[in-house]
Short mmCIF file of C-alpha atoms and ligand atoms in Angstrom, two decimals:
data_model
loop_
_atom_site.label_atom_id
_atom_site.label_comp_id
_atom_site.label_asym_id
_atom_site.label_seq_id
_atom_site.Cartn_x
_atom_site.Cartn_y
_atom_site.Cartn_z
CA UNK A 1487 189.24 -128.25 -97.88
CA UNK A 1488 190.58 -126.41 -94.63
CA UNK A 1489 190.75 -122.62 -94.23
CA UNK A 1490 193.82 -120.82 -95.18
CA UNK A 1491 195.57 -117.83 -94.41
CA UNK A 1492 197.30 -116.07 -97.46
CA UNK A 1493 199.82 -112.99 -96.57
CA UNK A 1494 200.86 -111.81 -100.13
CA UNK A 1495 203.18 -109.37 -100.89
CA UNK A 1496 202.49 -107.66 -97.75
CA UNK A 1497 203.46 -103.96 -97.26
CA UNK A 1498 202.92 -102.35 -93.96
CA UNK A 1499 204.04 -99.22 -92.65
CA UNK A 1500 203.84 -97.75 -88.99
CA UNK A 1501 203.56 -93.50 -88.67
CA UNK A 1502 204.87 -93.60 -92.47
CA UNK A 1503 207.90 -95.63 -91.89
CA UNK A 1504 207.78 -98.91 -93.59
CA UNK A 1505 208.48 -101.84 -92.01
CA UNK A 1506 207.28 -104.77 -93.54
CA UNK A 1507 208.16 -105.13 -97.02
CA UNK A 1508 206.84 -107.86 -98.96
CA UNK A 1509 205.83 -110.84 -96.66
CA UNK A 1510 204.42 -113.66 -98.36
CA UNK A 1511 203.12 -116.56 -96.11
CA UNK A 1512 200.51 -119.29 -96.13
CA UNK A 1513 199.56 -121.35 -93.11
CA UNK A 1514 197.09 -123.73 -93.52
CA UNK A 1515 194.15 -125.01 -91.23
CA UNK A 1516 196.04 -128.51 -89.54
CA UNK A 1517 199.92 -126.87 -89.96
CA UNK A 1518 202.15 -125.45 -87.15
CA UNK A 1519 204.56 -122.70 -88.48
CA UNK A 1520 206.81 -120.99 -86.63
CA UNK A 1521 207.80 -117.42 -87.40
CA UNK A 1522 211.59 -116.59 -86.41
CA UNK A 1523 214.02 -113.62 -86.42
CA UNK A 1524 216.03 -111.03 -84.64
CA UNK A 1525 214.29 -108.18 -83.24
CA UNK A 1526 213.24 -105.43 -84.82
CA UNK A 1527 212.73 -107.64 -88.18
CA UNK A 1528 209.41 -106.98 -88.33
CA UNK A 1529 207.71 -110.22 -86.31
CA UNK A 1530 205.31 -108.38 -84.38
CA UNK A 1531 204.15 -105.93 -86.85
CA UNK A 1532 203.12 -108.55 -88.85
CA UNK A 1533 201.12 -109.80 -85.81
CA UNK A 1534 199.37 -106.87 -85.08
CA UNK A 1535 198.84 -106.32 -88.84
CA UNK A 1536 196.94 -109.57 -88.99
CA UNK A 1537 194.74 -108.36 -86.12
CA UNK A 1538 193.58 -105.42 -87.27
CA UNK A 1539 195.70 -103.06 -85.33
CA UNK A 1540 194.78 -99.20 -86.44
CA UNK A 1541 198.28 -98.01 -86.10
CA UNK A 1542 199.35 -100.88 -89.10
CA UNK A 1543 198.82 -99.58 -92.32
CA UNK A 1544 198.54 -102.06 -94.89
CA UNK A 1545 200.61 -100.12 -98.18
CA UNK A 1546 200.55 -102.88 -100.75
CA UNK A 1547 199.45 -106.36 -100.91
CA UNK A 1548 196.77 -108.96 -99.67
CA UNK A 1549 195.73 -110.75 -96.32
CA UNK A 1550 193.15 -113.78 -97.34
CA UNK A 1551 191.64 -115.65 -94.75
CA UNK A 1552 189.61 -118.79 -96.29
CA UNK A 1553 189.13 -116.73 -99.40
CA UNK A 1554 188.15 -113.21 -98.11
CA UNK A 1555 190.50 -110.17 -97.88
CA UNK A 1556 190.49 -109.36 -94.75
CA UNK A 1557 192.33 -105.95 -94.82
CA UNK A 1558 189.79 -103.68 -93.95
CA UNK A 1559 188.02 -106.16 -91.43
CA UNK A 1560 187.56 -105.08 -87.81
CA UNK A 1561 189.44 -107.53 -85.44
CA UNK A 1562 185.93 -108.79 -83.89
CA UNK A 1563 185.06 -109.58 -87.86
CA UNK A 1564 188.33 -111.81 -88.11
CA UNK A 1565 188.21 -113.04 -85.02
CA UNK A 1566 184.55 -114.40 -86.00
CA UNK A 1567 185.96 -115.60 -89.60
CA UNK A 1568 187.72 -117.87 -87.24
CA UNK A 1569 191.23 -116.22 -87.07
CA UNK A 1570 192.32 -115.74 -83.12
CA UNK A 1571 195.23 -113.95 -82.02
CA UNK A 1572 196.48 -114.46 -78.46
CA UNK A 1573 196.86 -111.26 -77.74
CA UNK A 1574 193.46 -109.44 -78.55
CA UNK A 1575 192.64 -109.09 -74.79
CA UNK A 1576 195.64 -108.17 -72.94
CA UNK A 1577 194.29 -105.83 -70.58
CA UNK A 1578 193.28 -106.85 -66.99
CA UNK A 1579 189.79 -107.28 -66.43
CA UNK A 1580 189.14 -106.41 -62.37
CA UNK A 1581 186.32 -108.68 -60.85
CA UNK A 1582 185.48 -110.57 -63.89
CA UNK A 1583 186.48 -114.31 -63.63
CA UNK A 1584 188.31 -116.04 -66.10
CA UNK A 1585 184.71 -117.88 -66.83
CA UNK A 1586 182.92 -114.87 -67.17
CA UNK A 1587 185.15 -113.93 -69.69
CA UNK A 1588 185.00 -116.65 -71.74
CA UNK A 1589 180.96 -116.83 -71.75
CA UNK A 1590 181.14 -113.17 -73.06
CA UNK A 1591 183.74 -114.08 -75.71
CA UNK A 1592 181.19 -116.88 -76.86
CA UNK A 1593 178.01 -115.44 -76.31
CA UNK A 1594 179.74 -111.94 -78.57
CA UNK A 1595 180.76 -114.52 -81.14
CA UNK A 1596 177.02 -116.80 -81.35
CA UNK A 1597 175.16 -113.18 -81.31
CA UNK A 1598 177.42 -111.86 -84.35
CA UNK A 1599 176.37 -114.79 -86.03
CA UNK A 1600 172.55 -114.53 -84.99
CA UNK A 1601 171.32 -111.47 -83.58
CA UNK A 1602 168.52 -113.41 -81.90
CA UNK A 1603 171.31 -116.08 -79.84
CA UNK A 1604 169.91 -115.65 -75.97
CA UNK A 1605 173.34 -117.33 -75.04
CA UNK A 1606 175.08 -120.45 -74.65
CA UNK A 1607 173.39 -121.89 -71.68
CA UNK A 1608 174.83 -121.94 -68.68
CA UNK A 1609 174.96 -126.44 -68.29
CA UNK A 1610 176.42 -126.28 -71.75
CA UNK A 1611 178.79 -123.46 -71.15
CA UNK A 1612 180.41 -125.23 -67.99
CA UNK A 1613 180.53 -128.39 -69.66
CA UNK A 1614 182.37 -127.26 -72.56
CA UNK A 1615 184.62 -125.21 -70.13
CA UNK A 1616 185.86 -128.54 -67.90
CA UNK A 1617 186.11 -130.75 -71.19
CA UNK A 1618 188.72 -128.13 -72.20
CA UNK A 1619 190.58 -127.83 -69.18
CA UNK A 1620 190.99 -131.38 -68.95
CA UNK A 1621 191.89 -131.06 -72.41
CA UNK A 1622 194.94 -128.76 -71.58
CA UNK A 1623 195.41 -130.30 -68.34
CA UNK A 1624 194.67 -127.24 -66.13
CA UNK A 1625 192.96 -126.72 -62.53
CA UNK A 1626 189.19 -126.39 -62.92
CA UNK A 1627 189.75 -123.77 -60.17
CA UNK A 1628 191.38 -121.30 -62.94
CA UNK A 1629 188.14 -120.66 -64.11
CA UNK A 1630 187.08 -118.28 -60.86
CA UNK A 1631 190.46 -116.60 -61.09
CA UNK A 1632 189.97 -112.44 -62.13
CA UNK A 1633 190.97 -112.40 -65.56
CA UNK A 1634 194.59 -110.56 -65.83
CA UNK A 1635 194.55 -109.97 -62.65
CA UNK A 1636 197.86 -110.15 -60.77
CA UNK A 1637 198.66 -113.19 -63.42
CA UNK A 1638 202.10 -114.26 -64.21
CA UNK A 1639 203.52 -114.65 -67.48
CA UNK A 1640 202.23 -118.42 -67.23
CA UNK A 1641 198.95 -117.90 -66.30
CA UNK A 1642 198.21 -115.04 -69.12
CA UNK A 1643 199.14 -117.28 -71.22
CA UNK A 1644 197.20 -120.10 -69.95
CA UNK A 1645 194.12 -117.68 -70.30
CA UNK A 1646 195.28 -116.80 -73.86
CA UNK A 1647 195.30 -120.70 -74.32
CA UNK A 1648 191.74 -121.41 -72.47
CA UNK A 1649 190.41 -118.74 -74.72
CA UNK A 1650 191.81 -120.20 -78.28
CA UNK A 1651 190.53 -123.62 -77.18
CA UNK A 1652 186.85 -122.32 -76.10
CA UNK A 1653 186.96 -120.45 -79.66
CA UNK A 1654 188.11 -123.22 -81.64
CA UNK A 1655 189.62 -121.06 -84.35
CA UNK A 1656 190.82 -122.14 -87.40
CA UNK A 1657 193.95 -120.18 -87.50
CA UNK A 1658 195.76 -118.75 -84.32
CA UNK A 1659 198.52 -116.19 -84.51
CA UNK A 1660 200.69 -116.15 -81.02
CA UNK A 1661 203.03 -113.77 -80.75
CA UNK A 1662 205.33 -114.33 -77.76
CA UNK A 1663 206.23 -110.92 -78.14
CA UNK A 1664 206.42 -109.66 -74.12
CA UNK A 1665 207.07 -113.42 -72.33
CA UNK A 1666 210.15 -114.09 -74.86
CA UNK A 1667 212.11 -114.91 -72.16
CA UNK A 1668 209.71 -116.18 -69.60
CA UNK A 1669 210.01 -120.05 -69.96
CA UNK A 1670 207.24 -120.72 -68.03
CA UNK A 1671 205.05 -118.83 -70.36
CA UNK A 1672 206.52 -120.56 -73.07
CA UNK A 1673 206.06 -124.29 -71.78
CA UNK A 1674 202.49 -123.18 -71.24
CA UNK A 1675 201.92 -121.67 -75.06
CA UNK A 1676 203.68 -124.97 -76.55
CA UNK A 1677 202.34 -127.59 -74.66
CA UNK A 1678 198.28 -125.80 -75.25
CA UNK A 1679 199.68 -125.88 -78.80
CA UNK A 1680 200.52 -129.34 -78.90
CA UNK A 1681 197.49 -130.56 -77.02
CA UNK A 1682 195.02 -128.27 -79.35
CA UNK A 1683 196.83 -129.49 -82.56
CA UNK A 1684 194.93 -131.31 -85.05
CA UNK A 1685 193.48 -131.06 -88.66
CA UNK A 1686 191.22 -128.34 -88.02
CA UNK A 1687 193.58 -125.76 -85.96
CA UNK A 1688 196.51 -123.97 -88.13
CA UNK A 1689 199.21 -121.83 -85.89
CA UNK A 1690 201.17 -119.13 -86.27
CA UNK A 1691 203.68 -119.26 -83.68
CA UNK A 1692 206.00 -115.65 -83.82
CA UNK A 1693 208.92 -116.15 -81.30
CA UNK A 1694 212.86 -114.29 -81.48
CA UNK A 1695 213.25 -117.34 -79.38
CA UNK A 1696 214.99 -120.66 -80.84
CA UNK A 1697 214.17 -122.56 -77.42
CA UNK A 1698 210.20 -122.90 -78.25
CA UNK A 1699 211.09 -125.42 -80.56
CA UNK A 1700 212.13 -127.85 -78.21
CA UNK A 1701 208.54 -127.83 -77.57
CA UNK A 1702 206.40 -127.37 -80.40
CA UNK A 1703 207.63 -129.36 -83.04
CA UNK A 1704 206.68 -126.91 -86.19
CA UNK A 1705 206.31 -128.05 -89.49
CA UNK A 1706 207.19 -125.30 -91.00
CA UNK A 1707 210.07 -122.54 -89.90
CA UNK A 1708 210.29 -119.12 -91.76
CA UNK A 1709 212.65 -116.11 -90.94
CA UNK A 1710 212.22 -113.27 -91.08
CA UNK A 1711 214.57 -110.11 -91.74
CA UNK A 1712 214.44 -106.86 -91.94
CA UNK A 1713 210.85 -106.78 -92.87
CA UNK A 1714 210.79 -110.03 -94.98
CA UNK A 1715 210.88 -113.47 -94.71
CA UNK A 1716 214.17 -114.43 -95.95
CA UNK A 1717 214.24 -118.35 -95.61
CA UNK A 1718 211.56 -121.09 -95.20
CA UNK A 1719 211.91 -124.67 -93.94
CA UNK A 1720 211.50 -127.68 -91.90
CA UNK A 1721 212.15 -128.25 -88.26
CA UNK A 1722 216.36 -128.44 -89.04
CA UNK A 1723 215.93 -124.82 -90.14
CA UNK A 1724 215.20 -123.73 -86.37
CA UNK A 1725 218.33 -125.92 -85.38
CA UNK A 1726 220.68 -124.44 -87.78
CA UNK A 1727 219.61 -121.21 -86.57
CA UNK A 1728 220.39 -122.15 -83.10
CA UNK A 1729 223.79 -123.72 -84.05
CA UNK A 1730 225.03 -120.48 -86.03
CA UNK A 1731 222.51 -117.74 -85.07
CA UNK A 1732 221.40 -114.79 -88.04
CA UNK A 1733 224.71 -114.16 -89.08
CA UNK A 1734 224.93 -116.55 -92.27
CA UNK A 1735 221.78 -115.07 -93.44
CA UNK A 1736 222.59 -111.46 -93.04
CA UNK A 1737 225.61 -112.75 -95.42
CA UNK A 1738 223.64 -114.35 -97.23
CA UNK A 1739 221.07 -111.33 -97.84
CA UNK A 1740 224.15 -108.97 -98.45
CA UNK A 1741 225.67 -111.12 -101.24
CA UNK A 1742 221.77 -110.85 -102.53
CA UNK A 1743 221.59 -114.83 -103.12
CA UNK A 1744 218.76 -114.86 -100.65
P1 LIG B 689 209.77 -107.34 -84.23
O1 LIG B 689 208.90 -108.36 -83.61
O2 LIG B 689 210.64 -108.30 -84.99
O3 LIG B 689 211.08 -107.53 -82.62
P2 LIG B 689 208.35 -105.14 -84.37
O4 LIG B 689 207.77 -105.59 -85.61
O5 LIG B 689 208.15 -104.99 -83.09
O6 LIG B 689 210.04 -106.65 -84.71
O7 LIG B 689 209.62 -104.04 -84.64
C1 LIG B 689 209.99 -103.86 -86.41
C2 LIG B 689 210.35 -102.02 -86.22
O8 LIG B 689 209.00 -101.35 -86.49
C3 LIG B 689 211.19 -102.08 -85.62
O9 LIG B 689 212.49 -101.09 -86.32
C4 LIG B 689 210.48 -100.98 -84.21
O10 LIG B 689 210.89 -100.21 -83.79
C5 LIG B 689 209.58 -100.74 -85.89
N1 LIG B 689 207.99 -100.39 -84.64
C6 LIG B 689 207.12 -101.26 -84.46
N2 LIG B 689 206.01 -101.20 -84.16
C7 LIG B 689 206.51 -100.00 -83.55
C8 LIG B 689 205.33 -99.16 -83.50
N3 LIG B 689 203.92 -99.17 -82.91
N4 LIG B 689 205.43 -97.36 -83.62
C9 LIG B 689 207.41 -97.40 -84.19
N5 LIG B 689 207.37 -98.24 -84.64
C10 LIG B 689 207.12 -99.29 -84.65
MG1 LIG B 690 208.17 -108.64 -81.35
#
């Protein structure tokens, strides 16, 4: 049976301010989910909380991954369990190439699993890297670029997608928070997800931006408003949203029948 990420009645505060107010969501391996919602609704708060960011305090509820409550786990422990957060390493790393960065990431994981591990042999690593780059239709020269050094939004996302391909997570969370307006970055993420999608990968794509759904076809669409998921459905929900915006949901909320 595949792994699942189960978010149960999750309440999260930032600086004492309640932001998430009872989020329920299940993402299983093999499923693609989109989480949408207006700005300020709490989407990035959810992503940061799933990552284990220390500023986000879980005041109630659970985050279960593969049967384990991960709320108290550090970010790297979550990652080792097979949870991938696309913005885990957002900083520029001067002097470190994409390939070296990825090799370190793989070795850190191997070492955590077995302290005796000597690291992935270079030929094996190179083979894996080339294989994943081919799968993602990336220029092999990308591996030799310095990580995030002068990267465009699209290149940053390309590095993230490649990292995801290399680490082979069971569930990946992608937050489009700062690239919402960059169509190139959006397309990179969507195409990457489409090439990597399969029975072993579950994805939660977080966006305020309906347009991503022109590129990724999620099986499930959820809408967050004011710290809760107020509507869930299939791809047609996103189409409805594109046509009608969020107003009908606000009205539904206000009438208390959401
Ligand atoms: P979204 O990603 O849906 O646009 P966010 O999760 O970024 O929404 O924000 C939800 C609410 O939480 C907003 O009112 C925002 O001001 C607040 N918030 C989020 N992160 C922080 C933070 N680090 N410090 C203070 N307030 C925050
Ligand atoms: Mg956001």
